[in-house]
Coordinates of C-alpha atoms in Angstrom, one line a residue:
X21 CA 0.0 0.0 0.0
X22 CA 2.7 2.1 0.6
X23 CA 4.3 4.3 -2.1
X24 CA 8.0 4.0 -2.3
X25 CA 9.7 6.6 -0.1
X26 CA 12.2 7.6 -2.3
X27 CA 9.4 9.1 -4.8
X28 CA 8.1 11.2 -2.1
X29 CA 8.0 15.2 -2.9
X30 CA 10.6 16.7 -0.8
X31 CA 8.2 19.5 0.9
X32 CA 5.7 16.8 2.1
X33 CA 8.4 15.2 4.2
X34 CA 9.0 18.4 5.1
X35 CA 5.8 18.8 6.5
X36 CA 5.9 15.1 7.7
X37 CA 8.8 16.5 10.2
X38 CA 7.4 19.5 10.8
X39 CA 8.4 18.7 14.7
X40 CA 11.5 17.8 14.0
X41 CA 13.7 17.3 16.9
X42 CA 10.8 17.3 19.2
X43 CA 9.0 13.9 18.1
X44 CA 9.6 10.3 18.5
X45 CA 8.1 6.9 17.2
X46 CA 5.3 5.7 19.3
X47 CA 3.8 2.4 19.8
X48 CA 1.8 -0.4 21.4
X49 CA 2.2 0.1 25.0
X50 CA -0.7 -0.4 27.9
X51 CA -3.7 2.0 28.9
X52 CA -1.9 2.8 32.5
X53 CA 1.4 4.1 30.4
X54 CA -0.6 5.5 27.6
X55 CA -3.7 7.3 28.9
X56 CA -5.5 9.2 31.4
X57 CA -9.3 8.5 32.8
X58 CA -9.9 12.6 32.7
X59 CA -13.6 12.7 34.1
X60 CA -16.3 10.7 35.2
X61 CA -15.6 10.6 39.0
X62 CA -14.5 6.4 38.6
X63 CA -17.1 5.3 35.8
X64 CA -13.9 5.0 33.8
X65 CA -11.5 1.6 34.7
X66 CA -8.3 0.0 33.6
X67 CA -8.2 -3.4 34.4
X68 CA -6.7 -6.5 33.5
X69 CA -2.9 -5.0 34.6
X70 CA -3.6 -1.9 31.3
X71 CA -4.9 -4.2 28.6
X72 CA -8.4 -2.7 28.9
X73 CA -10.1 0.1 29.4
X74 CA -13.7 0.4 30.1
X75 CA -15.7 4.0 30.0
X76 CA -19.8 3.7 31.7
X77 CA -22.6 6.0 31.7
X78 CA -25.3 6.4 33.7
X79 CA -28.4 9.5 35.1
X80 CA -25.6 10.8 36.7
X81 CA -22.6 11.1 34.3
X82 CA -21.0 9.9 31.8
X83 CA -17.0 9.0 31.7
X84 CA -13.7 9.6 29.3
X85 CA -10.0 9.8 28.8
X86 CA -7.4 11.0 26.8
X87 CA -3.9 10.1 25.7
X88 CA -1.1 11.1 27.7
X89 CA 0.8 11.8 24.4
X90 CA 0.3 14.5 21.7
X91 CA 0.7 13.2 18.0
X92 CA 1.4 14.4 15.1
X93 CA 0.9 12.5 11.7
X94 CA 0.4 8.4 11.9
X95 CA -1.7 5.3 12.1
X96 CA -3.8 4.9 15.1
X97 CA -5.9 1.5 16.1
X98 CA -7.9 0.9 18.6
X99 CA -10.4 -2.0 19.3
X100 CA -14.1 -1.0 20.2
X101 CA -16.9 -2.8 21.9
X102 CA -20.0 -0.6 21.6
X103 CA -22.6 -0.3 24.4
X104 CA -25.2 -3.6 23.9
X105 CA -29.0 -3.6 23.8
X106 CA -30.8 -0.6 23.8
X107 CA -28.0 2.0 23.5
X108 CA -30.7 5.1 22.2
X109 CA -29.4 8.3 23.4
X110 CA -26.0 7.6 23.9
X111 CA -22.8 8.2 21.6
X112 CA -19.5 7.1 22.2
X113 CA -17.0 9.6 21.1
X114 CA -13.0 8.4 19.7
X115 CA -11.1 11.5 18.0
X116 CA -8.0 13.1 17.9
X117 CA -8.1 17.2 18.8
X118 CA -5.7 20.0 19.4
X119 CA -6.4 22.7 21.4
X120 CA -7.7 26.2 20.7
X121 CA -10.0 28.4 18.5
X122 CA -7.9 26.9 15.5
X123 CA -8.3 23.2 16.5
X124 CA -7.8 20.5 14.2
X125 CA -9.6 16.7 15.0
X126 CA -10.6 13.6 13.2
X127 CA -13.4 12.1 14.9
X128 CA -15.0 8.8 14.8
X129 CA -18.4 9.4 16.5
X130 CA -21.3 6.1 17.8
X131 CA -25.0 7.1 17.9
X132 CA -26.4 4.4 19.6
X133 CA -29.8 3.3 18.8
X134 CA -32.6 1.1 20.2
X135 CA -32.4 -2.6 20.3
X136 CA -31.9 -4.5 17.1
X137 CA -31.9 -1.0 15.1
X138 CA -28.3 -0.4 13.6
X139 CA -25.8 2.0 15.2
X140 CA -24.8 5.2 13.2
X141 CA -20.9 5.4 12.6
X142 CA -20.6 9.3 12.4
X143 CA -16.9 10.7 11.0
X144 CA -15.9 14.1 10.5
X145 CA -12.7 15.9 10.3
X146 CA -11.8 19.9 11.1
X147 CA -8.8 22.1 10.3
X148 CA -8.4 25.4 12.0
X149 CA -11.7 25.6 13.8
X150 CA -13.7 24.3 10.8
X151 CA -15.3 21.1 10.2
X152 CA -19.0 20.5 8.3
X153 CA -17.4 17.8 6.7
X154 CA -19.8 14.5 7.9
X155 CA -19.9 11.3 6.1
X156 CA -22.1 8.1 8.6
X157 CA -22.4 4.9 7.5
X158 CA -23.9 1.7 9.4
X159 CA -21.8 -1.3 9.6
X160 CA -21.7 -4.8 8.0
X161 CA -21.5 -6.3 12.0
X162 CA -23.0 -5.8 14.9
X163 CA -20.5 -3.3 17.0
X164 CA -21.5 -4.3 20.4
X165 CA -20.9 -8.5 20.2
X166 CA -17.7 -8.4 20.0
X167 CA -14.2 -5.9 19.8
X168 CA -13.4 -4.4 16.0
X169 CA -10.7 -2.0 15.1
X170 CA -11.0 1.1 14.2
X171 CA -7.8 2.8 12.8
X172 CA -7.1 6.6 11.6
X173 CA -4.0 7.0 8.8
X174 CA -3.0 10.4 9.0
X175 CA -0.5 12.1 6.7
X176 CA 0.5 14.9 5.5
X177 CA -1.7 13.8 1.7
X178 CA -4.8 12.2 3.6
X179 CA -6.9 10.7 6.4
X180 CA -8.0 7.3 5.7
X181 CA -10.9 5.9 8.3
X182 CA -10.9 2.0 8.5
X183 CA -13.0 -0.6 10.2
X184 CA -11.6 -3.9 10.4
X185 CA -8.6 -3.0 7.7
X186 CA -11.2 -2.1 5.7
X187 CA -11.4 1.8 4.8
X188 CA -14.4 3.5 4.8
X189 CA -13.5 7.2 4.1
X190 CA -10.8 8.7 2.4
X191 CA -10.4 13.2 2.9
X192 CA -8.1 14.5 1.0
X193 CA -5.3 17.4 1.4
X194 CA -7.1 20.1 -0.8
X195 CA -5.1 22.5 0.1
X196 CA -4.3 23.6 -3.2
X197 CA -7.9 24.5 -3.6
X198 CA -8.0 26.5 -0.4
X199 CA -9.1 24.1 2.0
X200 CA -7.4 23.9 5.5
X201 CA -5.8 20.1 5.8
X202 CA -4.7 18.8 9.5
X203 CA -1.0 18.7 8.9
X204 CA 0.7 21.1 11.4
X205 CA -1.0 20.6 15.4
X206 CA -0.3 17.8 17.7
X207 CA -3.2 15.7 18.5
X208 CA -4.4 14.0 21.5
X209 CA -6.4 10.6 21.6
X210 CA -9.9 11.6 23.0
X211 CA -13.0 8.9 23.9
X212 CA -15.9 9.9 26.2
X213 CA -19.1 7.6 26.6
X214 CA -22.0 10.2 27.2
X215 CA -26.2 11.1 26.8
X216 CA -27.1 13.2 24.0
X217 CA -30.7 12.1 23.5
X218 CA -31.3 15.3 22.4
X219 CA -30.0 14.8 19.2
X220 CA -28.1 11.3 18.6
X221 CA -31.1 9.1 18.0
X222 CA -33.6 9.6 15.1
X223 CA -32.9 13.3 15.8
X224 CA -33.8 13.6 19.4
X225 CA -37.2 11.9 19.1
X226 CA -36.0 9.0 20.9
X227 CA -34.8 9.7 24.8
X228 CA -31.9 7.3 26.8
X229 CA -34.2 4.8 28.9
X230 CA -31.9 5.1 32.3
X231 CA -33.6 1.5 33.3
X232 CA -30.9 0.2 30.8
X233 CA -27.7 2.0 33.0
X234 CA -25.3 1.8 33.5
X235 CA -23.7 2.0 29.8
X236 CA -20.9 0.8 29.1
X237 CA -18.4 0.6 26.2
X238 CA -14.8 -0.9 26.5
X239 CA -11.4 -0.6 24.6
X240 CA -8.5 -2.7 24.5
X241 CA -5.2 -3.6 21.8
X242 CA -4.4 0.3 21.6
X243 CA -1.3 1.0 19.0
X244 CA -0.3 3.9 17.4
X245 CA 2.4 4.3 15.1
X246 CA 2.7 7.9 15.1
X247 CA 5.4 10.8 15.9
X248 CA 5.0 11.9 19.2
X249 CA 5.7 15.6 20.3
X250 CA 8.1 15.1 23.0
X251 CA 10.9 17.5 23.6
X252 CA 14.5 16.2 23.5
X253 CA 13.7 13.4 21.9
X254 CA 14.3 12.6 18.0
X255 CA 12.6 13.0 14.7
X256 CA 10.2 10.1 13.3
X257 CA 11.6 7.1 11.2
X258 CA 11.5 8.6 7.5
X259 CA 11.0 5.0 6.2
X260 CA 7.8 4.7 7.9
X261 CA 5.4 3.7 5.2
X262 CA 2.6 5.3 6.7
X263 CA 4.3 8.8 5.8
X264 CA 3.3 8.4 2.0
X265 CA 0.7 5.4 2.6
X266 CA -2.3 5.7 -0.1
X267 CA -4.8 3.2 -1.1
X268 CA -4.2 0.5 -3.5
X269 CA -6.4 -0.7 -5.9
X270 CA -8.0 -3.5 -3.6
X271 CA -8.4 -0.8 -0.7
X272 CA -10.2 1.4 -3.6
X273 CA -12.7 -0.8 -4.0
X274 CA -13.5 -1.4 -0.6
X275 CA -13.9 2.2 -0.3
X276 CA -16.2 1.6 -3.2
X277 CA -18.3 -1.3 -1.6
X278 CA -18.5 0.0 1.6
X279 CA -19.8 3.6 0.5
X280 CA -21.9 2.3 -2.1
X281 CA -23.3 -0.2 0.4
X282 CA -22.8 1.1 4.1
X283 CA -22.7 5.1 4.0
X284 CA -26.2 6.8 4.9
X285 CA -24.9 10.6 4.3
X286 CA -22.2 12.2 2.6
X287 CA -22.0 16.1 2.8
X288 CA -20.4 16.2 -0.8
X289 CA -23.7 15.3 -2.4
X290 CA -25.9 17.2 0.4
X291 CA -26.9 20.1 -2.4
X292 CA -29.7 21.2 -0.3
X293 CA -27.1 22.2 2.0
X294 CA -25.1 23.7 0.3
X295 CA -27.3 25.3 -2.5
X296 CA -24.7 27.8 -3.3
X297 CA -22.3 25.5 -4.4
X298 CA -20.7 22.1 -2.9
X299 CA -17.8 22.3 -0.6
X300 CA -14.6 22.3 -3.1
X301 CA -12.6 19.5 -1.8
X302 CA -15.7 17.3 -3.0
X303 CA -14.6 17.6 -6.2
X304 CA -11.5 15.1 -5.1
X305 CA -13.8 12.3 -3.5

């Protein structure tokens, strides 16, 4: 999948080591090394000596956490188990964001539904304070019997979304038509299991049903192989592939089947909202 470094334009490895002399390779490590519970007043656990990591919500709060490490560019897993049964109301949040009036993120977003009814995968990305840019799909699996990955490829070119290895979203650096890209801010690793029944489910029509807390949603198999901001320390590995990865043709036409198959909106073909004209990076999708 990878193209072959030596190919790569000079100034987009450039912008790959944007932090250069301040970032170092991450990887696999454990959710005690890794990550912070940040709020939830102990709905969120590590167990199992860091292998997992389980947020809960219930009447009284929800719970989240956040990486201990700020990244910039690189491929991020992280295996899921969705909240079970009658999840209506909820949504279980997994992005990377900077900080700021300028913030950048890539989110992966869960709007849980009621029982037997498909959850909504909701992704979006922003650059400097803007996003608007929402594809959702529903999935070929049920999401809540059993752990599935779900990685973010970020570099300097394009953010690929993938479920199982399979990508379901491709955005695209469009900078050349005057659309911010991600490339510059560090990024934390965000998740947060909370109630939004006022809008996550069927619009707000349908309400959490407390008699079904506490909910709960669980992570585990956390790697990212990524840059790190970390002062003192040095510059990413320039031979790894993920700096220049793009999708082959086999990845392509999973793209294909999933979207043609799996996605329930795409802004880029939304023209009642945006009567004046679709967004212009639409014209790369």
């Amino acid at each position: 999948m990878a193209s072959p470094l030596s190919n790569a334009p000079v100034l987009l490895l450039a912008m790959a080591f944007a932090f250069a002399g301040s970032l170092m390779a991450a990887s696999a490590g454990n959710f005690y090394s890794d990550f912070d519970i940040t709020w939830g007043d102990g709905r969120g656990k590590i167990l199992n000596n860091g292998q997992l990591l389980t947020l809960s919500l219930d009447k009284a709060s929800g719970s989240g956490f956040q990486s201990k490490n700020e990244y910039l560019l690189g491929k991020i897993d992280m295996q899921l188990k969705l909240v079970r049964g009658n999840s209506a109301g909820t949504v279980t949040a997994y992005y990377l964001s900077s900080k700021g009036s300028t913030w950048d993120e890539i989110d992966f977003e869960f709007l849980g539904n009621v029982s037997g009814q498909p959850y909504t995968l909701h992704t979006n990305v922003f650059a400097q304070g803007k996003g608007n840019k929402e594809q959702q799909f529903h999935l070929w699996f049920d999401p809540t019997a059993d752990f599935h990955t779900y990685s973010i490829l970020w570099n300097a070119q394009r953010i690929i979304f993938s479920v199982d290895g399979t990508p379901i979203r491709e955005f695209k650096n469009a900078e050349s038509l005057g659309v911010p890209f991600p490339k510059n801010q560090p990024m934390r690793i965000y998740s947060s299991l909370w109630n939004a029944d006022d809008w996550a489910t069927q619009g707000g029509r349908v309400k959490t049903d407390w008699s079904n807390a506490p909910f709960t949603a669980s992570y585990r198999n956390f790697n990212a192989n990524a840059c790190v901001k970390s002062s003192g320390a040095s510059s990413c590995d320039p031979k790894s592939s993920w700096l220049m990865e793009e999708l082959d043709e086999t990845n392509q036409n999973k793209l294909k089947w999933v979207q043609e198959n799996y996605m329930i909106y795409n802004y880029c073909s939304d023209t009642q909202r945006f009567p004046q004209g679709l967004p212009p990076e639409c014209q790369l999708s």
